[in-house]
XYZ file of C-alpha atoms in Angstrom:
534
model
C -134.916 90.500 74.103
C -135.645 87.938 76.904
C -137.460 88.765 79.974
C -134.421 88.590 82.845
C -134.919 87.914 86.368
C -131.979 89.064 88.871
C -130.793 86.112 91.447
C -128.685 87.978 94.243
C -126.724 85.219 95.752
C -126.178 85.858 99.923
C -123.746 83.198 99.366
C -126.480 80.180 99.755
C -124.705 76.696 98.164
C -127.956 76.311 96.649
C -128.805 79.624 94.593
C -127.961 77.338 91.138
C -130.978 75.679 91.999
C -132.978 78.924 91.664
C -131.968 79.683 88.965
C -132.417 75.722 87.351
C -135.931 76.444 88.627
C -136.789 79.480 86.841
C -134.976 78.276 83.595
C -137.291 75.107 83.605
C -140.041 77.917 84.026
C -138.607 78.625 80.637
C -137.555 82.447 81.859
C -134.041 83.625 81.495
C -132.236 84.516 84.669
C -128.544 85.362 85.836
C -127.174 84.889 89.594
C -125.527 88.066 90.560
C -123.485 88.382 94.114
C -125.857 90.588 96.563
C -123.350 93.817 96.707
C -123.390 94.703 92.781
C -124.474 98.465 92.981
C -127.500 100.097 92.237
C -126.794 101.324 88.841
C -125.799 97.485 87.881
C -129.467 96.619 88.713
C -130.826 99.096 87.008
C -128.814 98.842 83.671
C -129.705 94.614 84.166
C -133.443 95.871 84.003
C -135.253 93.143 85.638
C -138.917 91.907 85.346
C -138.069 90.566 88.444
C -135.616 89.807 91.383
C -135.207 86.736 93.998
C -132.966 87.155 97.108
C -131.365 84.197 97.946
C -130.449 82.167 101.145
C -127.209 82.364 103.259
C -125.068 80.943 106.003
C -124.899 84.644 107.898
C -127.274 85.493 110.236
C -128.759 89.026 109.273
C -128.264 90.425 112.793
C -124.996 89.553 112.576
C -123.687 91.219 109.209
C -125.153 94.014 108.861
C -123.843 94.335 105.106
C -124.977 91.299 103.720
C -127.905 93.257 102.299
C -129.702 94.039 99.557
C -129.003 96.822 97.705
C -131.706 99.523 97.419
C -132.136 99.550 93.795
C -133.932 96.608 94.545
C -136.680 98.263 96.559
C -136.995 101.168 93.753
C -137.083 99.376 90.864
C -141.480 98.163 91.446
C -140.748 95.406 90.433
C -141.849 92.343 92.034
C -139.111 90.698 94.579
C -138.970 86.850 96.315
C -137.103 86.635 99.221
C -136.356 82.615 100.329
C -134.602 82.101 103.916
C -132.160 84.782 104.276
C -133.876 86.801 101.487
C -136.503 86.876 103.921
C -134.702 88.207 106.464
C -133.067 90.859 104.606
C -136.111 92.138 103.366
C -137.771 91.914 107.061
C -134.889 94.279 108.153
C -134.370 96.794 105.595
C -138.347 97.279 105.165
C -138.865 97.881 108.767
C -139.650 93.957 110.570
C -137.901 92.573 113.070
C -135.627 89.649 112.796
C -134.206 87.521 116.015
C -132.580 84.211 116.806
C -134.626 81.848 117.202
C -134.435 79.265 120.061
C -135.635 75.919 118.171
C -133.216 75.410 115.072
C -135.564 74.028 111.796
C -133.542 72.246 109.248
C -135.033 69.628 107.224
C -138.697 68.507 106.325
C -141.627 70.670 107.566
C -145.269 70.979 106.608
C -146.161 74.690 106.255
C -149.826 75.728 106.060
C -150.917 78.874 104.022
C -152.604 81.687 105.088
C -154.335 84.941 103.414
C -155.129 83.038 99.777
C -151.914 85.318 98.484
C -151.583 84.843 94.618
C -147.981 83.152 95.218
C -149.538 80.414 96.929
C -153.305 80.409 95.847
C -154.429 76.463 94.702
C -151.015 75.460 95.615
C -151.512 72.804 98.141
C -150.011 69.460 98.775
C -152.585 68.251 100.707
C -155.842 70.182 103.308
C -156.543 69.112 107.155
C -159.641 68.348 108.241
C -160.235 72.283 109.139
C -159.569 72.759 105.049
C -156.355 74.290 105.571
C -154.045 73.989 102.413
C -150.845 72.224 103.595
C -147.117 72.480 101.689
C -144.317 69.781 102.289
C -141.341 71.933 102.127
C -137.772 72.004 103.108
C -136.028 74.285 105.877
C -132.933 75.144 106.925
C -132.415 78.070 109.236
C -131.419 79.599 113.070
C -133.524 82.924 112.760
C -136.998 84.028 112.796
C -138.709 86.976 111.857
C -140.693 88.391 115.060
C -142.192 91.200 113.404
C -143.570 91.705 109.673
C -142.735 95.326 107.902
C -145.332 97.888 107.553
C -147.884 96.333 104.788
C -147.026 92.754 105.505
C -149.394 90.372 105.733
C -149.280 86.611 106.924
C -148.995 84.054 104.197
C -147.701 80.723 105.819
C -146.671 79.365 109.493
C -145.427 76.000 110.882
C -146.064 75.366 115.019
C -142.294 76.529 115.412
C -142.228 79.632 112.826
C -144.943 81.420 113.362
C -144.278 83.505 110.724
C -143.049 81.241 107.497
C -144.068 83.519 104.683
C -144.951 87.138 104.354
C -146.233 89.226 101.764
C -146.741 93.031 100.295
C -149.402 91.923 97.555
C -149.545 96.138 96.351
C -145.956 96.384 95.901
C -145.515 92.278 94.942
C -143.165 91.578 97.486
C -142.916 87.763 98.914
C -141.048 86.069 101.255
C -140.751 82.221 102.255
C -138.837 80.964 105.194
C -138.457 77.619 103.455
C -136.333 76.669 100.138
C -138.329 76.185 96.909
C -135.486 75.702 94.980
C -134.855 72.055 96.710
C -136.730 68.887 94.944
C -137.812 68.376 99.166
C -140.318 71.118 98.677
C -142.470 69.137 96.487
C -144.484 72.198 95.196
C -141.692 73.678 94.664
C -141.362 74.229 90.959
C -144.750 75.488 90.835
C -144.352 78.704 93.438
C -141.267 79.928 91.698
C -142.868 79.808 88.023
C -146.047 81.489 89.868
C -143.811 84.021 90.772
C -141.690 84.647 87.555
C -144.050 83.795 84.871
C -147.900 85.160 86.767
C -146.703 87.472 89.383
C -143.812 89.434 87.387
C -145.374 88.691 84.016
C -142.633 87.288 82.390
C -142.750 85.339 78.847
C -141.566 82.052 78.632
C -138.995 82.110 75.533
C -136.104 80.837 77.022
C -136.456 77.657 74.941
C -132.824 75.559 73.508
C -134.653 75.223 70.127
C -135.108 79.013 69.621
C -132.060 79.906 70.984
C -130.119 78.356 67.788
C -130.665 81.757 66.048
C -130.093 83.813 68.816
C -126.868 82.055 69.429
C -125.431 81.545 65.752
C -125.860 85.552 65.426
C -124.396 86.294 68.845
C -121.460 84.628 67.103
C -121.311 85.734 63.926
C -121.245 89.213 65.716
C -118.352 88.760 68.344
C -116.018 86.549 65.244
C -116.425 88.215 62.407
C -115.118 86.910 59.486
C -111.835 85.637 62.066
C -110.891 82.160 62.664
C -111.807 80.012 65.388
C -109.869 76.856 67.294
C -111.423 74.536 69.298
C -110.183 71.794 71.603
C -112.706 68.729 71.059
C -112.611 66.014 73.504
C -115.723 64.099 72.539
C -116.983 65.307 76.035
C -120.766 67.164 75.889
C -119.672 70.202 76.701
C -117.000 70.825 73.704
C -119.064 68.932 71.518
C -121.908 71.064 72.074
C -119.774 73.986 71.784
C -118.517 72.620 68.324
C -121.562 71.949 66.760
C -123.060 75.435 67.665
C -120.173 77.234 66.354
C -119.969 75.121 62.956
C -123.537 76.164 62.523
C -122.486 79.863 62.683
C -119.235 80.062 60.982
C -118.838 76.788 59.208
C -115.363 76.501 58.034
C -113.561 79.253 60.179
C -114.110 76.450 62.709
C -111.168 74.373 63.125
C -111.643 71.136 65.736
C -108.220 69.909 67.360
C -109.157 66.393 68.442
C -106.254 65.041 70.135
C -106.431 60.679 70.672
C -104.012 60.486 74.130
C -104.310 56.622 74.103
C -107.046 57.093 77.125
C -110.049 57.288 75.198
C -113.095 54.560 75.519
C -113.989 52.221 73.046
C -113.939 53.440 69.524
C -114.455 56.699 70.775
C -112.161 58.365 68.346
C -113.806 57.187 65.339
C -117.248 57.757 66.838
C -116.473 61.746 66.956
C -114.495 61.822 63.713
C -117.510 59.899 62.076
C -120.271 62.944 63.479
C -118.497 65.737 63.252
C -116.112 64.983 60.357
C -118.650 62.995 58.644
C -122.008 64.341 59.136
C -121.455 67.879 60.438
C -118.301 68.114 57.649
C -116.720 69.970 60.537
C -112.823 70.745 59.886
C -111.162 68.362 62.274
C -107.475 67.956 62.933
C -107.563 63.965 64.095
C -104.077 64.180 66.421
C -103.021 60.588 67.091
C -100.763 61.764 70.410
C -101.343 57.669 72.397
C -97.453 57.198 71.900
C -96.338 60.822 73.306
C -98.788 60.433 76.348
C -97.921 56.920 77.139
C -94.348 57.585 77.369
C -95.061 60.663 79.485
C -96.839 58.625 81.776
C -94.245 55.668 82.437
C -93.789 54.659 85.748
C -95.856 57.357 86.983
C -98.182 55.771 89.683
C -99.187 58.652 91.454
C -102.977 59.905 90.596
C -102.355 64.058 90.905
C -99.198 63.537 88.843
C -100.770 61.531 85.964
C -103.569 64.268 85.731
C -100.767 66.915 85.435
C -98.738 64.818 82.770
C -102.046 64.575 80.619
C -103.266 67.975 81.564
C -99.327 69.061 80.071
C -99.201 67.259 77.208
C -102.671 68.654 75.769
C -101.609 71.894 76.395
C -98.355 71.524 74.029
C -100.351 69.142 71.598
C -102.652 72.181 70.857
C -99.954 74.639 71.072
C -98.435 72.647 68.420
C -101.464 71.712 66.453
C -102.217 76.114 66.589
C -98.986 77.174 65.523
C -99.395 74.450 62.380
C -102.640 76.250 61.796
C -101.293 79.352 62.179
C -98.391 78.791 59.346
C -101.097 77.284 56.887
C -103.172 80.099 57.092
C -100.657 82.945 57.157
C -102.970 85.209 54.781
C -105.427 85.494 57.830
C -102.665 84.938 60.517
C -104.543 82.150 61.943
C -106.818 81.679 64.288
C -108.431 84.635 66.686
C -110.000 82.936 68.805
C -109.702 79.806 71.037
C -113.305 78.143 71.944
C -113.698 76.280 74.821
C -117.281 75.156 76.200
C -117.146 76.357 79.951
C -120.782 76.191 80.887
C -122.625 78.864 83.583
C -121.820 76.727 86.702
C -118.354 77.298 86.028
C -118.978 80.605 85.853
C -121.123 80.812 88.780
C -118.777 78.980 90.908
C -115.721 80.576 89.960
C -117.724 83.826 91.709
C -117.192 85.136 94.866
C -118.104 88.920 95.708
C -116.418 91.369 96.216
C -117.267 91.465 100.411
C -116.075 87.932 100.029
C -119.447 86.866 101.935
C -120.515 83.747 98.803
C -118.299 81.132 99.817
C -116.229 80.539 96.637
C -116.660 76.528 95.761
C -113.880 76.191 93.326
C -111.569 78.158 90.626
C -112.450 77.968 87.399
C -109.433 78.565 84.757
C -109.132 77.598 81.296
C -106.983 74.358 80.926
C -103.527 75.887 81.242
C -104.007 79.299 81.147
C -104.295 78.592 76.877
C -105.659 81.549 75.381
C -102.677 83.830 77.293
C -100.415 81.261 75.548
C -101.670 81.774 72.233
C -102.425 84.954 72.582
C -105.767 84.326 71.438
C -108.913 86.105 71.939
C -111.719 83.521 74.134
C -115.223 82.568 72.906
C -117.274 80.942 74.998
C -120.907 80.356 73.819
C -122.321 78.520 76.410
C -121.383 80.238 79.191
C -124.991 81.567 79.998
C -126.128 77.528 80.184
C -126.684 74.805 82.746
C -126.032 71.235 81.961
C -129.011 70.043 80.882
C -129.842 73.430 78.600
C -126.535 72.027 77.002
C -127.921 68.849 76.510
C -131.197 69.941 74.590
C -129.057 72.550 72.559
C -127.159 69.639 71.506
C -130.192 67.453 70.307
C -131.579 70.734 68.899
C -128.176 71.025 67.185
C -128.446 67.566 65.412
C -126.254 65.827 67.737
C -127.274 61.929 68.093
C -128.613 61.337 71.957
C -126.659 59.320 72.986
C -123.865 61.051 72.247
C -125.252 64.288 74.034
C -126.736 62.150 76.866
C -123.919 60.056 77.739
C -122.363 60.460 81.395
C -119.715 62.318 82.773
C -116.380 61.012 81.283
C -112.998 62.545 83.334
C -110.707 64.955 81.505
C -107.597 62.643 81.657
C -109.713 59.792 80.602
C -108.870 56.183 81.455
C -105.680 57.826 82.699
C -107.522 57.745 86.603
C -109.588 54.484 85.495
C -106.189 52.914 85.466
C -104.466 52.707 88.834
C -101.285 53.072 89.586
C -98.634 53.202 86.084
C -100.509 53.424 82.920
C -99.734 50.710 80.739
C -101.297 50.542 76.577
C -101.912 46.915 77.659
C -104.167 47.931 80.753
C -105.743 50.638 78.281
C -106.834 48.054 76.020
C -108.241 45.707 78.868
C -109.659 48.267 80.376
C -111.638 49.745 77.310
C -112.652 46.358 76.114
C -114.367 45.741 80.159
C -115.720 49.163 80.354
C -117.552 48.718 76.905
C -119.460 45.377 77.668
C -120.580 47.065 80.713
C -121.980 50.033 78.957
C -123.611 47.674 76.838
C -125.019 45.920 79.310
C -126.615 48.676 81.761
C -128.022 49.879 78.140
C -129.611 46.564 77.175
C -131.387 46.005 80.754
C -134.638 47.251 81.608
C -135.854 47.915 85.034
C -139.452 46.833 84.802
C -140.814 49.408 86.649
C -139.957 52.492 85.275
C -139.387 51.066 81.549
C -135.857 53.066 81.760
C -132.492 50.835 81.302
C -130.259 50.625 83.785
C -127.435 53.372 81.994
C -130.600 55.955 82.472
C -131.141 55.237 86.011
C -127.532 55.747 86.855
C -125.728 58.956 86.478
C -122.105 57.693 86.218
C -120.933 53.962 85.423
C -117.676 52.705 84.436
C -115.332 50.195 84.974
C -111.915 50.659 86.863
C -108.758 48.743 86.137
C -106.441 47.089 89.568
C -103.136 46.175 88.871
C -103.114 43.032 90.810
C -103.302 39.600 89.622
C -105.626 36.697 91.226
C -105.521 32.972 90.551
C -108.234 32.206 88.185
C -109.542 28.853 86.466
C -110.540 28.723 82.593
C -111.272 24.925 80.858
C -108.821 22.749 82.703
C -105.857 25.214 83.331
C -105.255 27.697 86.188
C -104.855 31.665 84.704
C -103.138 34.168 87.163
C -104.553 37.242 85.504
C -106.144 41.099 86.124
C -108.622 42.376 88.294
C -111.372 44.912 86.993
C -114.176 47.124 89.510
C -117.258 48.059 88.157
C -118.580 51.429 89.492
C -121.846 52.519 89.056
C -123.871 55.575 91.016
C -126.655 57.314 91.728
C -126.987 61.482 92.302
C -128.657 64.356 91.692
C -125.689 66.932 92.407
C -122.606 64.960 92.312
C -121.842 66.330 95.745
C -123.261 63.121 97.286
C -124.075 59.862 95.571
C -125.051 56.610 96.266
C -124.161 53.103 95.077
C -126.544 51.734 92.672
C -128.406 48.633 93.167
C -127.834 46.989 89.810
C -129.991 43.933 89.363
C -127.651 40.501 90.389
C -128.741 39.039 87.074
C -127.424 42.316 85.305
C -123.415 41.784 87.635
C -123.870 38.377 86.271
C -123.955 38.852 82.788
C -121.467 41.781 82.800
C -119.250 39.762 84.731
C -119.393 36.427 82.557
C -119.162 38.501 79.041
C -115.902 39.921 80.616
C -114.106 37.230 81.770
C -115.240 35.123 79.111
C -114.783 37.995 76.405
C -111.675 39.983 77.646
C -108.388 37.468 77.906
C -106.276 38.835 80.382
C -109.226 39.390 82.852
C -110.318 36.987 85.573
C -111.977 38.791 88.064
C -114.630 41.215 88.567
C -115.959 43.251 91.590
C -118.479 45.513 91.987
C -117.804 48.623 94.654
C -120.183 49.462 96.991
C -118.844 52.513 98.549
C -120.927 55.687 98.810
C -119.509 59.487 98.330
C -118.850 60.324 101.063
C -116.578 58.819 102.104
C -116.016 57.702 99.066
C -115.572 59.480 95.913
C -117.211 58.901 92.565
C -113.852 58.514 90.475
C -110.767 55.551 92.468
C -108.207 58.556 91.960
């Protein structure tokens, strides 16, 4: 059994990155809303728990607390921003508005050589006082410390930054550690989970194979399995895992809508067909999708065509299944590879105090369809514990490390009607960009230029401009190139490709891709922009 440590979400935007922190602390952890009751907490046995932040003010709601398992349990507890607060006021402090507002960079200096903070410094004054560059972000103070509190950080405008019970190993910062602004960061929260609460650090992908393949085993049985593969990381991932545990009670649907990159379909058929010797059902749907989308222009009815259309694919593809294997009446189970931010964000509690960020459903409510039973093994995993499963797995790098690709494919990459002809333009551009950002190195970090961006791709117009090739004058199609930079996807920037790099891309297409004669390069940021034209 893993060590656990208990994140109870006050409905802060940021608690995922609490838990991303401790994870990369190699410690296991699960983000709970604050109001689960006492005996949940208890049953969850923690080694530790952190309290998140919040948008409330804890004068304000007086039930956005803790619940007092918490305080019961002696084990040791973090409390960041509002977690801070809450634990001021239910241990007997005093919390009040405060009249100067801190959100943003601060330097906090340390106080009391507490073991949290002890040799975690980013810099001294000339007085030798040990000096953290952290972020803030919050309206209230705390004007009094509970009984056993001492003093363990201050800024000039919050005098009291960070408190702590060293007998009973209760902490509190006023500032976010979670944030890559607090440059310490990282190192206070593994303090905490990994020297403070005494926690191993076993939550490692490679290990977690086993663990996973008999977790598995356990919940299937000897039952059969369906899984929708879209060449994405995610299903992939999920594919490769379960193929380890099962082998052939895993059937792959791979359905080819006609939207797919460059010799994308062969490229999974080749690793999981070929070298995992997966079962995979290679659906060649381009003409049934195609037609579905004719004339269509507009962007939220294209995604609901494709979205459609998969659905009764895989119905189809199921029911086939289902008659061929009529001994064992099918397939159980339908596996999809929802990963723990879905999960997470799907949330909400049950005072309706976490501000829900969006629904997460399974793509067209399939299981209820099928009447199938839902395995989902990586729901307990972030992105990048994904990733490293999947290179643990045997997956090639690349494959595992490639960026975000949208569900309906080149079907929003295309705007306006989708055409086979703009498909095959399109693909062609997008590829010799790929290759391109690939191929270039930025000489200062050694990394090529599809590393240093998070999402680049290339985005069909369906206008024509007057072109010149040899001697004759072309009237022919206009292609974007998109290419970003983010940490969150909530926000991103523009990336500032090398000109040499736009050069080459844009001479290999026009020169390489008949039909194309212009290329642009968008410069928009999100927001106002967004990452994706539609």
């Amino acid at each position: 059994m893993h060590d656990k440590v208990l994140i109870l979400d006050f409905g802060s935007q940021v608690t995922q990155l609490i838990a991303r922190r401790v994870r990369d602390a190699a410690v296991f952890c699960e983000i709970h809303p604050n109001d689960v009751s006492n005996e949940f907490i208890r049953e969850f046995a923690p080694k530790a728990i952190i309290l998140s932040g919040s948008h409330a003010s804890t004068y304000e709601d007086h039930e956005l607390r803790a619940p007092q398992a918490v305080w019961d349990l002696g084990v040791p507890v973090l409390g960041i921003c509002y977690g801070m607060f809450t634990m001021t006021e239910q241990l007997g402090g005093k919390v009040e508005a405060s009249d100067h507002r801190e959100f943003g960079y601060a330097e906090v200096r340390a106080h009391g050589h507490t073991r949290l903070l002890d040799g975690i410094q980013d810099h001294a004054t000339l007085e030798g006082h040990g000096m953290l560059k952290v972020w803030m972000s919050h309206g209230d103070k705390v004007t009094a410390m509970p009984p056993g509190f001492k003093l363990m950080a201050s800024t000039p405008s919050c005098p009291i930054a960070g408190m702590a019970n060293e007998e009973k190993g209760y902490y509190a910062v006023q500032f976010h550690p979670e944030v890559t602004h607090t440059v310490k960061g990282q190192e206070l929260l593994t303090r905490f989970v990994r020297d403070i609460a005494g926690c191993k650090g076993d939550w490692i992908m490679g290990d977690y194979i086993e663990e996973a393949v008999a977790k598995i085993r356990e919940q299937v049985g000897d039952e059969e399995v369906i899984l929708g593969l879209s060449g994405g990381v995610d299903s992939s991932v999920a594919a490769a895992l379960i193929h380890r545990a099962i082998g052939d009670q895993l059937t792959c649907v791979f359905v080819d809508h006609g939207l797919l990159r460059l010799n994308e379909g062969a490229m999974v058929m080749e690793m999981f067909a070929g070298k995992l010797h997966a079962k995979v059902v290679h659906v060649q749907a381009e003409a049934q999708f195609l037609g579905h989308l004719a004339g269509v222009t507009d962007p939220e009815q294209k995604r609901k065509i494709i979205g459609r259309e998969f659905v009764e694919v895989f119905k189809a593809e199921a029911a086939k299944l289902k008659a061929a294997h009529d001994h064992v009446k099918g397939a159980k189970w339908l596996a999809q590879g929802t990963i723990y931010p879905d999960v997470v964000e799907s949330g909400g509690t049950k005072t309706k105090k976490a501000i829900t960020i969006k629904s997460h459903h399974n793509v067209g409510g399939l299981p209820e369809q099928l009447g199938l039973k839902l395995l989902e093994p990586l729901r307990e995993l972030f992105k990048d514990e994904v990733r490293a499963l999947g290179v643990a797995l045997g997956l090639p790098a690349d494959m595992v490390y490639r960026h975000p690709f949208p569900g309906p494919g080149l079907g929003v990459r295309i705007l306006g009607e989708v055409k086979r002809e703009y498909a095959d333009l399109l693909r062609r551009a997008d590829a010799i960009f790929i290759e391109e950002l690939r191929g270039w190195k930025d000489a200062e970090s050694g990394k090529n230029w599809y590393e240093l961006t998070s999402q680049a791709f290339t985005v069909f117009l369906p206008v024509k401009s007057v072109g010149v090739m040899g001697d004759g004058r072309t009237y022919d199609y206009v292609v974007a190139l998109r290419a970003v930079q983010t940490s969150d996807f909530m926000t991103a920037d523009w990336a500032e490709l090398p000109y040499g790099l736009l050069k080459k891309v844009s001479g290999r297409i026009i020169n390489e891709v008949r039909g194309i004669n212009r290329v642009t390069y968008d410069v928009s940021s999100k927001p106002p922009a967004t990452i994706e034209w539609e």
